[in-house]
PDB file of C-alpha atoms and ligand atoms in Angstrom:
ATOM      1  CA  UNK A   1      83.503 -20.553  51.649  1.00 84.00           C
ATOM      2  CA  UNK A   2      80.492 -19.543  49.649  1.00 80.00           C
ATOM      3  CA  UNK A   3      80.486 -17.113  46.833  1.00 80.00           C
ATOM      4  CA  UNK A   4      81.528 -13.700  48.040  1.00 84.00           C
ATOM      5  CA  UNK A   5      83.279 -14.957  51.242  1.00 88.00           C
ATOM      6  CA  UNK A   6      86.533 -13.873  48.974  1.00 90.00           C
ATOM      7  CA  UNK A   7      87.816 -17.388  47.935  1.00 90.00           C
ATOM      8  CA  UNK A   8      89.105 -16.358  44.689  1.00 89.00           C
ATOM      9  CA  UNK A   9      90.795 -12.992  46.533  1.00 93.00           C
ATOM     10  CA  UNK A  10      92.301 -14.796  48.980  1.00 95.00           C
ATOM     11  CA  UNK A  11      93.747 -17.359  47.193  1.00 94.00           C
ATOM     12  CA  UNK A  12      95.278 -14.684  45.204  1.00 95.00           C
ATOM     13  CA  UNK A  13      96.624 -12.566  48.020  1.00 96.00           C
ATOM     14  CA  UNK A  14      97.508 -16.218  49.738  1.00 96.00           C
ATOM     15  CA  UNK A  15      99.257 -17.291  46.493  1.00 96.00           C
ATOM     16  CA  UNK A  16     101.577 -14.598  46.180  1.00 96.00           C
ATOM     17  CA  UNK A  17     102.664 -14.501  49.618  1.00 95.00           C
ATOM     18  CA  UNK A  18     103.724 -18.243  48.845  1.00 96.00           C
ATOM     19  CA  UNK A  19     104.999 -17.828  45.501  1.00 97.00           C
ATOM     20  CA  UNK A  20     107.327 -15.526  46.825  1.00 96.00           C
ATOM     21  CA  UNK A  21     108.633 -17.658  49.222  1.00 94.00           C
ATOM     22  CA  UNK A  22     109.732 -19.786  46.447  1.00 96.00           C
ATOM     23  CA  UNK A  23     107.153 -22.252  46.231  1.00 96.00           C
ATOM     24  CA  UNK A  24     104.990 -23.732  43.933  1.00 97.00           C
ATOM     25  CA  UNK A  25     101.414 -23.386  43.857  1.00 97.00           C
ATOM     26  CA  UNK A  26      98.470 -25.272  42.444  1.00 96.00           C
ATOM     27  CA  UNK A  27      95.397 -23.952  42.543  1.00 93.00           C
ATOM     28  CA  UNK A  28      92.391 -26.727  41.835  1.00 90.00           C
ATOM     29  CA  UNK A  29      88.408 -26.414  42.234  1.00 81.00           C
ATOM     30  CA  UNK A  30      85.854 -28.367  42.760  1.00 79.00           C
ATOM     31  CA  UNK A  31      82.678 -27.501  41.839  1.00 66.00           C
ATOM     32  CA  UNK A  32      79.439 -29.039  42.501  1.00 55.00           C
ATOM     33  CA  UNK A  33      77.643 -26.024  40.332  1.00 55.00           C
ATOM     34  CA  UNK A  34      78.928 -27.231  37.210  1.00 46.00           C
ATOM     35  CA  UNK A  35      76.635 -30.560  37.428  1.00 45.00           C
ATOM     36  CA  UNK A  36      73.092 -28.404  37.570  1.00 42.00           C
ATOM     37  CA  UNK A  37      74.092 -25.348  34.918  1.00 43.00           C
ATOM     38  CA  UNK A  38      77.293 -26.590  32.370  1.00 43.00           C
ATOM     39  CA  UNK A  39      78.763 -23.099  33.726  1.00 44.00           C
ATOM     40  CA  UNK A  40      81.061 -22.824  36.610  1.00 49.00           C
ATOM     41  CA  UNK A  41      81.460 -20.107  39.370  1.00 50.00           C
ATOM     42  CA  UNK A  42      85.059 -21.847  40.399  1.00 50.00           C
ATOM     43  CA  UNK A  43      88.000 -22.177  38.858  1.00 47.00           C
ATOM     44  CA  UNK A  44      88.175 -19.055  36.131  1.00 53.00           C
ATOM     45  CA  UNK A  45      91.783 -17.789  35.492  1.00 49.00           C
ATOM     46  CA  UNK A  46      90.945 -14.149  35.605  1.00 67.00           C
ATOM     47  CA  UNK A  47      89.625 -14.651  39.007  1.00 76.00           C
ATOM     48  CA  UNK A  48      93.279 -14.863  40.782  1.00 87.00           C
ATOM     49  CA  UNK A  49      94.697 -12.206  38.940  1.00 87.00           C
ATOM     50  CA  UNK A  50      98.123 -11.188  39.877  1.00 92.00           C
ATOM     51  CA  UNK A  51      99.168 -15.029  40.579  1.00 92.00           C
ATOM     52  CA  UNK A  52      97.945 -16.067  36.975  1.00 90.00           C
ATOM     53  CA  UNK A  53     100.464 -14.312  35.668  1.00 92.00           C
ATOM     54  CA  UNK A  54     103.094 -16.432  38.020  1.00 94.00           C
ATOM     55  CA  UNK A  55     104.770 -19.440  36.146  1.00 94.00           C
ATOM     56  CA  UNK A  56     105.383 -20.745  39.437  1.00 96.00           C
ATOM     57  CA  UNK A  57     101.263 -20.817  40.058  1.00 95.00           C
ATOM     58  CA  UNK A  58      99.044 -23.179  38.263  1.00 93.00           C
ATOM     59  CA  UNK A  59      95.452 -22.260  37.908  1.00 90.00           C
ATOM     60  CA  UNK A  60      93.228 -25.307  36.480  1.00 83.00           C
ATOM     61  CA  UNK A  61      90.148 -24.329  35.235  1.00 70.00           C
ATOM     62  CA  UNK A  62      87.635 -26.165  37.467  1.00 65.00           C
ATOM     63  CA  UNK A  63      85.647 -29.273  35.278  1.00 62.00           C
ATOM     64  CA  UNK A  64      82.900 -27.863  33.666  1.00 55.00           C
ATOM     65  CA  UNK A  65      80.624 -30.828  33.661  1.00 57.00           C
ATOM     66  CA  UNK A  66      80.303 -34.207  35.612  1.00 66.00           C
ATOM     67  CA  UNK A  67      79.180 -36.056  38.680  1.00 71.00           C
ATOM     68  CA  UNK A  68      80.721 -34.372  41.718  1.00 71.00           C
ATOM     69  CA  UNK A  69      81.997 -38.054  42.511  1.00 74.00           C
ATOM     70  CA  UNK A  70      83.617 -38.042  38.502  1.00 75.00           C
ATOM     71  CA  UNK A  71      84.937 -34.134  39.677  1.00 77.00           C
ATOM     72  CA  UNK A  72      86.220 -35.287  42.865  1.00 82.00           C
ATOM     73  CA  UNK A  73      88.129 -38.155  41.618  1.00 84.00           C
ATOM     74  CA  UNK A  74      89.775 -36.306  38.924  1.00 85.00           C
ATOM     75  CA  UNK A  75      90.839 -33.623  41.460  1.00 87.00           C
ATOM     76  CA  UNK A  76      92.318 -36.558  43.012  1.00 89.00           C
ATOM     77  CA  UNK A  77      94.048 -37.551  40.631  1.00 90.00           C
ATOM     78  CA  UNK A  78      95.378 -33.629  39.691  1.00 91.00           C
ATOM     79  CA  UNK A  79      96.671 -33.632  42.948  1.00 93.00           C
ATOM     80  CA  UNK A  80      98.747 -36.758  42.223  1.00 92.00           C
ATOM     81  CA  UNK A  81     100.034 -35.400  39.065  1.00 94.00           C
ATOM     82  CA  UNK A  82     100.525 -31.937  40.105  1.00 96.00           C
ATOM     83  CA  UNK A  83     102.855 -33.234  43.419  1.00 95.00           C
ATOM     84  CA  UNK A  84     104.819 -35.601  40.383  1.00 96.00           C
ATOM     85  CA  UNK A  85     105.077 -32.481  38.405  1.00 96.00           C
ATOM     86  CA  UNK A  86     107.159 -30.479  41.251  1.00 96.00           C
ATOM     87  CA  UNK A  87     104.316 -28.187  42.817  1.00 97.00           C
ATOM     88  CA  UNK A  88     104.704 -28.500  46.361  1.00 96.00           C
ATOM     89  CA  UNK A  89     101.249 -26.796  47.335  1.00 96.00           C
ATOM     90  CA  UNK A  90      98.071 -27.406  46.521  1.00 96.00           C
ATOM     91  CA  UNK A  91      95.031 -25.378  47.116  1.00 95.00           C
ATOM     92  CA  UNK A  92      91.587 -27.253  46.562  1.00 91.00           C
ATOM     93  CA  UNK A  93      88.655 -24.275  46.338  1.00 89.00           C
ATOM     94  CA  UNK A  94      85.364 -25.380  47.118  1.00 84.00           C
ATOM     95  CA  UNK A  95      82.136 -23.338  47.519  1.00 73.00           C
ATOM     96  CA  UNK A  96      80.699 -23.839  50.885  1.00 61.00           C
ATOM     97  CA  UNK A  97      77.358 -25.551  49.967  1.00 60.00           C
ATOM     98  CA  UNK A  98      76.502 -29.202  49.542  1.00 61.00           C
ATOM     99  CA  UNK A  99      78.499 -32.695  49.484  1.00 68.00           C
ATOM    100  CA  UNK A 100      81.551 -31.412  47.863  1.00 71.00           C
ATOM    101  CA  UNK A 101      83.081 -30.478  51.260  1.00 72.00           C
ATOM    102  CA  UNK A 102      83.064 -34.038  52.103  1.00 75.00           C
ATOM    103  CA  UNK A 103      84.969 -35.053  48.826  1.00 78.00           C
ATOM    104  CA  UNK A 104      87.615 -32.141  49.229  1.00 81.00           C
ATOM    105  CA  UNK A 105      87.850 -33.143  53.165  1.00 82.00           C
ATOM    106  CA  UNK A 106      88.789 -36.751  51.574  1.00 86.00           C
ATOM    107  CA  UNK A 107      91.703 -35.158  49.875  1.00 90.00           C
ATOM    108  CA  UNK A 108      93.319 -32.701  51.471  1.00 94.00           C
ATOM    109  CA  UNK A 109      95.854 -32.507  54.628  1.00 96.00           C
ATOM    110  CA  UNK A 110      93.889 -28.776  56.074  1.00 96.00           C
ATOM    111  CA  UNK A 111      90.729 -27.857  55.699  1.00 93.00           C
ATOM    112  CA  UNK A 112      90.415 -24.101  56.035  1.00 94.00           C
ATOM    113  CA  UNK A 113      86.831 -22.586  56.179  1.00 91.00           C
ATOM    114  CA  UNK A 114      86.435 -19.046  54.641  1.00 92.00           C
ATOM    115  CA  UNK A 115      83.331 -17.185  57.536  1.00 91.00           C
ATOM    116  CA  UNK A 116      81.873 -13.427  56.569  1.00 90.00           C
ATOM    117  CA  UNK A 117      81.071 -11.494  59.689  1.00 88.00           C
ATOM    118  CA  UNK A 118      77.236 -11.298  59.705  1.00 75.00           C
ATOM    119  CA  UNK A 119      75.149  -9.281  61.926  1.00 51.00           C
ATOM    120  CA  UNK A 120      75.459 -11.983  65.000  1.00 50.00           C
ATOM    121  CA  UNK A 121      73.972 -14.805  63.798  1.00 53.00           C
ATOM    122  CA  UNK A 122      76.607 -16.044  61.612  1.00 54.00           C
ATOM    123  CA  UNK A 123      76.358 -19.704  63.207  1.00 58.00           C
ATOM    124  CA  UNK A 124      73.042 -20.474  61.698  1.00 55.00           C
ATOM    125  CA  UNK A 125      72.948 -21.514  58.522  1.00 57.00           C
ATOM    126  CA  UNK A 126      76.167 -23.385  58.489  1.00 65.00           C
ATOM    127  CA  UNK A 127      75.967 -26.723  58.650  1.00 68.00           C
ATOM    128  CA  UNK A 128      77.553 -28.233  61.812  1.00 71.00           C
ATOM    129  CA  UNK A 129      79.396 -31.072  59.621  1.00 77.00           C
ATOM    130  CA  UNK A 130      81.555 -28.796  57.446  1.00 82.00           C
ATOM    131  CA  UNK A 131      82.641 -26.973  61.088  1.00 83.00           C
ATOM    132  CA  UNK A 132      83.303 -30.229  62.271  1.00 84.00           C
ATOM    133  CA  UNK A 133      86.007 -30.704  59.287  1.00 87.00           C
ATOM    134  CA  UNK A 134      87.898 -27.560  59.406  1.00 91.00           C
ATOM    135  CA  UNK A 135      90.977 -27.128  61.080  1.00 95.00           C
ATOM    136  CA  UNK A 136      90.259 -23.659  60.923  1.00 96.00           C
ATOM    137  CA  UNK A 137      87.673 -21.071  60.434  1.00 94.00           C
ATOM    138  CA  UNK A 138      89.219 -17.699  58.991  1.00 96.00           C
ATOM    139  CA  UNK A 139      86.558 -13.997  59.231  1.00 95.00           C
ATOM    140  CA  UNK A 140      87.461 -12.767  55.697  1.00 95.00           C
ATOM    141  CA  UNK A 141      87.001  -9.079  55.111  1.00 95.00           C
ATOM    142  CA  UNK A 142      88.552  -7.779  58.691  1.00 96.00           C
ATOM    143  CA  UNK A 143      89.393  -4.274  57.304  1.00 96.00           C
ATOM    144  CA  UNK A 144      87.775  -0.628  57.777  1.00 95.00           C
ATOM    145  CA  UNK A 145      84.425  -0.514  59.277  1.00 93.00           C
ATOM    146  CA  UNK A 146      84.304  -4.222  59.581  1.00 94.00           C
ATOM    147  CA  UNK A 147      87.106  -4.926  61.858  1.00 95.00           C
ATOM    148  CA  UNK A 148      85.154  -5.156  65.052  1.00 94.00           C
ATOM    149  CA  UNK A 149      82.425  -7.416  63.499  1.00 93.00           C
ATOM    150  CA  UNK A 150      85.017  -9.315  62.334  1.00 95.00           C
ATOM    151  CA  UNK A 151      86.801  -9.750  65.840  1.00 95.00           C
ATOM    152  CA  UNK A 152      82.694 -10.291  67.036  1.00 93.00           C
ATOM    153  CA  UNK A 153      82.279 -13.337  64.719  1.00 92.00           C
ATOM    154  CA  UNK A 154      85.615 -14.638  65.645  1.00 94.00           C
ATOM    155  CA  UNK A 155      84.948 -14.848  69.581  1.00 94.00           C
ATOM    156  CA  UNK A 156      81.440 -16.488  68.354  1.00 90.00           C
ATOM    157  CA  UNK A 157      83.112 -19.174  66.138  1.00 91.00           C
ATOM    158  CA  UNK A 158      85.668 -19.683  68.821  1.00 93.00           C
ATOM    159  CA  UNK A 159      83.011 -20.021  71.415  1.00 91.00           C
ATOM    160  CA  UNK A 160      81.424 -22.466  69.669  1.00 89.00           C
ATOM    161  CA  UNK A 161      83.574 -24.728  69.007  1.00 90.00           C
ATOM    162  CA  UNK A 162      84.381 -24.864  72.562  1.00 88.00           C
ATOM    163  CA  UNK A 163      81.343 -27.321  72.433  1.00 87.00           C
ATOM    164  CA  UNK A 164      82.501 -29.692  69.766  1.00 87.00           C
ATOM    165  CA  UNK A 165      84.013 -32.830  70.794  1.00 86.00           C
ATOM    166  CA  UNK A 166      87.735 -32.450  70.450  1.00 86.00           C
ATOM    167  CA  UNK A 167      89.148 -33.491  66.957  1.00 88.00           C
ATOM    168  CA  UNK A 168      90.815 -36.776  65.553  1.00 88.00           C
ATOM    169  CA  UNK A 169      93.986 -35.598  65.506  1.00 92.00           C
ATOM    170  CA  UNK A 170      93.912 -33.887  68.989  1.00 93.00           C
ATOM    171  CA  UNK A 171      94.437 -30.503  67.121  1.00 95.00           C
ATOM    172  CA  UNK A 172      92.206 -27.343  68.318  1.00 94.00           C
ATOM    173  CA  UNK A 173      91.048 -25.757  65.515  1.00 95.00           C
ATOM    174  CA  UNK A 174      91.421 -22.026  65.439  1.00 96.00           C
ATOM    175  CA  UNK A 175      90.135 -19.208  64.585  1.00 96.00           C
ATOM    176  CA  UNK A 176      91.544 -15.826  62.359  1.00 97.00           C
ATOM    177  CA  UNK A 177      90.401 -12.600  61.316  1.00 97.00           C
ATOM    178  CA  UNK A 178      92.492 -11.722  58.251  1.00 97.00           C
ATOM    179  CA  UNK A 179      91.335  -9.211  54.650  1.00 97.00           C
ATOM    180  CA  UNK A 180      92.319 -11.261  51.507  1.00 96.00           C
ATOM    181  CA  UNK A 181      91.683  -7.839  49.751  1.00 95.00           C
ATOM    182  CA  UNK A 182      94.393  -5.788  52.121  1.00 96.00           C
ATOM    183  CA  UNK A 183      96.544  -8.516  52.495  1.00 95.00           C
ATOM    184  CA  UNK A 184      96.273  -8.438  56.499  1.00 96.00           C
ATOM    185  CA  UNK A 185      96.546 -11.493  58.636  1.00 97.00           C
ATOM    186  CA  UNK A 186      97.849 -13.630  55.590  1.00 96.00           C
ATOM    187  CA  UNK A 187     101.270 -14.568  56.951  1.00 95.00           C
ATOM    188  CA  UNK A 188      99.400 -15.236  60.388  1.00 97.00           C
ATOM    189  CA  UNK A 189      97.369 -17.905  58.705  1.00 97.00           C
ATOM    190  CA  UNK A 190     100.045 -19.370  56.887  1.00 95.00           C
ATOM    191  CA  UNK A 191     101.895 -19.462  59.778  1.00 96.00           C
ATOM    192  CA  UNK A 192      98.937 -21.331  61.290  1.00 97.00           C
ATOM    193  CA  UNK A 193      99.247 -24.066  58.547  1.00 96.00           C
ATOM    194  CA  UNK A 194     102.232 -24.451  59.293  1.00 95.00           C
ATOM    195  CA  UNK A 195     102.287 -24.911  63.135  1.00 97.00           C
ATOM    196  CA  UNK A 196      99.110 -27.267  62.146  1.00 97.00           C
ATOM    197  CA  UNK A 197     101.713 -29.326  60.208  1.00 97.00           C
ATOM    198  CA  UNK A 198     104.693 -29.876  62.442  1.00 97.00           C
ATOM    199  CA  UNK A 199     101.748 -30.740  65.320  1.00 97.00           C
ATOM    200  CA  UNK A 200     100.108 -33.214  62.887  1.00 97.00           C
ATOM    201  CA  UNK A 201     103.372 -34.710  61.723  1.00 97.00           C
ATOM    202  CA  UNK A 202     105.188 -35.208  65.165  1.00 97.00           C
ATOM    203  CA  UNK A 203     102.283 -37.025  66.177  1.00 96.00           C
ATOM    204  CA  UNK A 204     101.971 -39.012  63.104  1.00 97.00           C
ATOM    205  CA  UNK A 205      98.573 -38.016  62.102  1.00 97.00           C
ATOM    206  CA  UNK A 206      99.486 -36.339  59.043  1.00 97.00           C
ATOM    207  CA  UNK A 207     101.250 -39.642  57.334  1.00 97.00           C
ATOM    208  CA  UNK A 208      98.302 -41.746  58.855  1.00 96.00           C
ATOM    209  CA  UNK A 209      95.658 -39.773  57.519  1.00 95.00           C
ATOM    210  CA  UNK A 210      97.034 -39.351  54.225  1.00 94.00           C
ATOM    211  CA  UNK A 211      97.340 -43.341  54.098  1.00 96.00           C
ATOM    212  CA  UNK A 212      93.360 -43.448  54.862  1.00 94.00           C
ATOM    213  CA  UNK A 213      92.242 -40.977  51.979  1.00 93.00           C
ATOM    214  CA  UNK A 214      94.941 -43.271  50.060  1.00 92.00           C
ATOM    215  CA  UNK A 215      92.936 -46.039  50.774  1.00 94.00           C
ATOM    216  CA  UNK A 216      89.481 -44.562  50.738  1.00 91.00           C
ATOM    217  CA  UNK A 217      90.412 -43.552  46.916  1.00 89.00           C
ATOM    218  CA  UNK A 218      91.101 -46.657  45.806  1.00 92.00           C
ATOM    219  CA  UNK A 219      87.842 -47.616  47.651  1.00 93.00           C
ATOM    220  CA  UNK A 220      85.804 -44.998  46.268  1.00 87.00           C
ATOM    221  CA  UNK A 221      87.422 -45.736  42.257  1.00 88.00           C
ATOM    222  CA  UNK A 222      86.156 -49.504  42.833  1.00 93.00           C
ATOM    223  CA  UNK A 223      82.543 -48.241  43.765  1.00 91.00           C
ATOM    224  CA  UNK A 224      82.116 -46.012  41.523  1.00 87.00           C
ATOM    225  CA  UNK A 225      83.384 -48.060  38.358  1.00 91.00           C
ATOM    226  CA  UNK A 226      81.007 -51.100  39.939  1.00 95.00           C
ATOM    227  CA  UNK A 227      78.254 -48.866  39.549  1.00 94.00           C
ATOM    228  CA  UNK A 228      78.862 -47.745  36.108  1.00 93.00           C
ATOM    229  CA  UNK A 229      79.426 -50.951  35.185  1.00 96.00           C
ATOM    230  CA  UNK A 230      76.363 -52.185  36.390  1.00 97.00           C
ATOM    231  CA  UNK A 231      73.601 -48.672  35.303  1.00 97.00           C
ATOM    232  CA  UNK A 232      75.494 -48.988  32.251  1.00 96.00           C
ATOM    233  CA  UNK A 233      74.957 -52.591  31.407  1.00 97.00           C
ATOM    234  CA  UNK A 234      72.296 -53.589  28.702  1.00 96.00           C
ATOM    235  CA  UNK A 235      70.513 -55.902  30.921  1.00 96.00           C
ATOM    236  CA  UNK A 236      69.776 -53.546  33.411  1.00 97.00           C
ATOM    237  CA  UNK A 237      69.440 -50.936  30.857  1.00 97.00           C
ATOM    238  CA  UNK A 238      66.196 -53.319  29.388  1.00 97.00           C
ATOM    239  CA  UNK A 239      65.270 -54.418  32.759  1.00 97.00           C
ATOM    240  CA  UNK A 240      65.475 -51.139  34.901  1.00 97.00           C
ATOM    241  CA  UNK A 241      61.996 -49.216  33.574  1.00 97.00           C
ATOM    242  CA  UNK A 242      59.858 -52.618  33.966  1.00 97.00           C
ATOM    243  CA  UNK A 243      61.351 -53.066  37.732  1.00 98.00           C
ATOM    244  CA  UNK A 244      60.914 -49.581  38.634  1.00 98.00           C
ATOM    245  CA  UNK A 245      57.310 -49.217  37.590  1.00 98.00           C
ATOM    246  CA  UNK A 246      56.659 -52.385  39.678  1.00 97.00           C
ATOM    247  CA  UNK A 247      57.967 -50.650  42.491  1.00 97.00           C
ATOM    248  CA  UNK A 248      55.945 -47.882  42.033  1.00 98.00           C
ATOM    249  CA  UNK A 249      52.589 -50.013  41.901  1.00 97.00           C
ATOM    250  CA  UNK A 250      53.386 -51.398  45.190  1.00 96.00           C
ATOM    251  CA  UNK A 251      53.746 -55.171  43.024  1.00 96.00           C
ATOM    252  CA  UNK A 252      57.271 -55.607  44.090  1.00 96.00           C
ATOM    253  CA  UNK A 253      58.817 -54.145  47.291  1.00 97.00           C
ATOM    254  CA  UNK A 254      61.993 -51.494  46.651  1.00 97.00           C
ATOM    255  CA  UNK A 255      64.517 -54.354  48.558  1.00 98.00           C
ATOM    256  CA  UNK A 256      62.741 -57.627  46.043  1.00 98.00           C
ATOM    257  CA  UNK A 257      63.307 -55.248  43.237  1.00 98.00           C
ATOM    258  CA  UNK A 258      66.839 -54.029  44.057  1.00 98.00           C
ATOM    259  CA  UNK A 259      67.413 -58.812  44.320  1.00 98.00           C
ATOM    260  CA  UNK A 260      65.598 -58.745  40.768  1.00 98.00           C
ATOM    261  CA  UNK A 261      67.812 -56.352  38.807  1.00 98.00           C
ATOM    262  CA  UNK A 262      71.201 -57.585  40.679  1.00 98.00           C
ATOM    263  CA  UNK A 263      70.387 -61.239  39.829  1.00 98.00           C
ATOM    264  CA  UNK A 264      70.013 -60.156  36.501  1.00 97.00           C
ATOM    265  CA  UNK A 265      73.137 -58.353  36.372  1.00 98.00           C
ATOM    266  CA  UNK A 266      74.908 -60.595  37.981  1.00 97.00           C
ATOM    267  CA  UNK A 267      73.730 -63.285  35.442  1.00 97.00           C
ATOM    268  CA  UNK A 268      74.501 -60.858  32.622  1.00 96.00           C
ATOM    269  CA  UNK A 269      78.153 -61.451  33.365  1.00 94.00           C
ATOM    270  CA  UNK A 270      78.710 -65.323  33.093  1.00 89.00           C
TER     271      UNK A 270
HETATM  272  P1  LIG B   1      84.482 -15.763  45.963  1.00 84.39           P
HETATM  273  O1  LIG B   1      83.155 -15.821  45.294  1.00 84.39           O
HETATM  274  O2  LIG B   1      84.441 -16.485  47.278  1.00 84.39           O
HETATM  275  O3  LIG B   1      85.606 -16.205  45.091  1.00 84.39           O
HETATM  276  O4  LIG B   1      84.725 -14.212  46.373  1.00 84.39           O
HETATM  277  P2  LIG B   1      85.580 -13.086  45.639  1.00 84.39           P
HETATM  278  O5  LIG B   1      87.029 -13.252  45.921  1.00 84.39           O
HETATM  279  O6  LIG B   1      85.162 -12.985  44.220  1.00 84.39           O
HETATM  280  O7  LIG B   1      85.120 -11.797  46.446  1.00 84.39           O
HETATM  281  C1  LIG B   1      83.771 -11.343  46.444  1.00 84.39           C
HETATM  282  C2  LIG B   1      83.733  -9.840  46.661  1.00 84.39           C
HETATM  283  O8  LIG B   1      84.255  -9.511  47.937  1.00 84.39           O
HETATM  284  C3  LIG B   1      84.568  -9.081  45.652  1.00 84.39           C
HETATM  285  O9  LIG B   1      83.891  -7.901  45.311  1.00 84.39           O
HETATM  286  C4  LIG B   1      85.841  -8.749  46.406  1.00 84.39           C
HETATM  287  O10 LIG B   1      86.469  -7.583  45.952  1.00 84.39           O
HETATM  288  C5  LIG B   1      85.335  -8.586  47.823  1.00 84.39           C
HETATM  289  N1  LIG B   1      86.385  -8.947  48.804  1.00 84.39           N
HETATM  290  C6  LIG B   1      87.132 -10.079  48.810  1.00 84.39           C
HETATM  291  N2  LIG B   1      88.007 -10.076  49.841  1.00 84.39           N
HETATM  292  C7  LIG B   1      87.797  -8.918  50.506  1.00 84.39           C
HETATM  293  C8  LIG B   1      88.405  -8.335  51.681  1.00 84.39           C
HETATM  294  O11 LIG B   1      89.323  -8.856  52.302  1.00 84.39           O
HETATM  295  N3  LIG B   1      87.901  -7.121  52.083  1.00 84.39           N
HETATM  296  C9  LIG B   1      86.895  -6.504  51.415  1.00 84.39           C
HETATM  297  N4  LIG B   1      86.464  -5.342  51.902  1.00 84.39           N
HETATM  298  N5  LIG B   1      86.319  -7.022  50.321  1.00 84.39           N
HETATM  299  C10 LIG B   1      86.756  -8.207  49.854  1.00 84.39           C
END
């Protein structure tokens, strides 16, 4: 969801009613802000008050610098660490803008979408891709005056996604009213998840997606450590600003340029 949609609320409210229940909760961010400013709007403690003060909750303070690909992959690798460590739910908040949806989608078993009611036009201006990844859209803020708007943007979201092609995993993504703030709707949602997860695992998505993001990981590691390797490497370091400018002067084409500095990496290596 994007700032104000009532991420950090709701995963409060959300977090209790799990904690609760007796489970375990981590609560990780990824934040593709960080990269442009050095500050963060994800991932503060003080934001999820009440479960903060939970031992059973843990709250990491979203990475304040990186690429979103170095975020990502240490999220990753959180998750990992955090399931070894004995927390047996894991929340990944992302605001709703950018690539980051893509990396979270990557790691995560339900993709929940946090919608405002609007004043009818809440479609536009989201971007058909990140609908196309969530397993459910949720109208945040259904309480007092905004309950019928909310109920309005529901049968809008559920209308359209009447028109997207049905999903991978044969599931119909839904859609919720609930207030984070009031605590209504919550155990609906959860509930939700949950039917989500018996569905996904009796069909055998759920194991054979997590073996794909498994895979795409490992994938994803080699790639980026290639490219490290290869930006970071003195002989493209020297040759890089002499290559580039031919580019730009039309003396070398982008593709004969791209052959020129790989050669030379390549050769940099024997
Ligand atoms: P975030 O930026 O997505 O983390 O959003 P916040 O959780 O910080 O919420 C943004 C603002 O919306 C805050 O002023 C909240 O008090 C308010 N808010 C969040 N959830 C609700 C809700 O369910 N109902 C109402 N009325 N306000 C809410």
């Amino acid at each position: 969801g994007v700032p104000g949609a009532g991420k950090s609320t709701s995963i409060d409210t959300f977090g209790m009613h799990l904690v609760k229940q007796g489970r375990r909760l981590a609560v990780l961010a990824i934040d593709p802000s960080s990269e442009r400013s050095g500050g963060s709007i994800l991932g503060d403690k003080t934001r999820m008050e009440q479960l903060s003060r939970e031992k059973n909750a843990f709250i990491r303070p979203s990475p304040s610098a990186g690429s979103l690909g170095g975020v990502a992959r240490k999220t990753r690798e959180t998750i990992v660490l955090c399931e070894a460590a004995g927390f047996d739910t894991i929340f990944v908040e992302t605001v709703g803008v950018g690539q980051s949806e893509t990396a979270v989608h990557s790691m995560v078993d339900f993709f929940l979408l946090i919608q405002l009611a609007g004043t009818g036009d809440e479609l536009q201006g989201i971007k058909r891709g990140i609908m196309e990844m969530a397993d459910a859209i949720v109208i945040n803020k259904a309480d007092g005056d905004n309950i019928d708007k909310a109920n309005l943007a529901a049968t809008h979201f559920r209308n359209a996604l009447h028109l997207f092609p049905p999903t991978e995993s044969g599931w119909r993504p839904k859609v919720l009213t609930y207030s984070g703030f009031y605590g209504l709707g919550i155990k609906e949602i959860w509930d939700m998840v949950d039917e989500y997860r018996h569905f996904a695992t009796d069909s055998g998505y759920f194991e054979e997606k997590r073996q794909r993001q498994t895979k795409w990981w490992m994938y994803e590691s080699i790639n980026e450590a290639l490219k490290n390797s290869f930006y970071q490497s003195e002989a493209i370091r020297s040759l890089r600003p002499e290559v580039e400018s031919d580019i730009l002067s039309d003396r070398l084409s982008s593709f004969v340029g791209a052959q020129r500095l790989l050669d030379a990496y390549f050769k940099s290596l024997k």
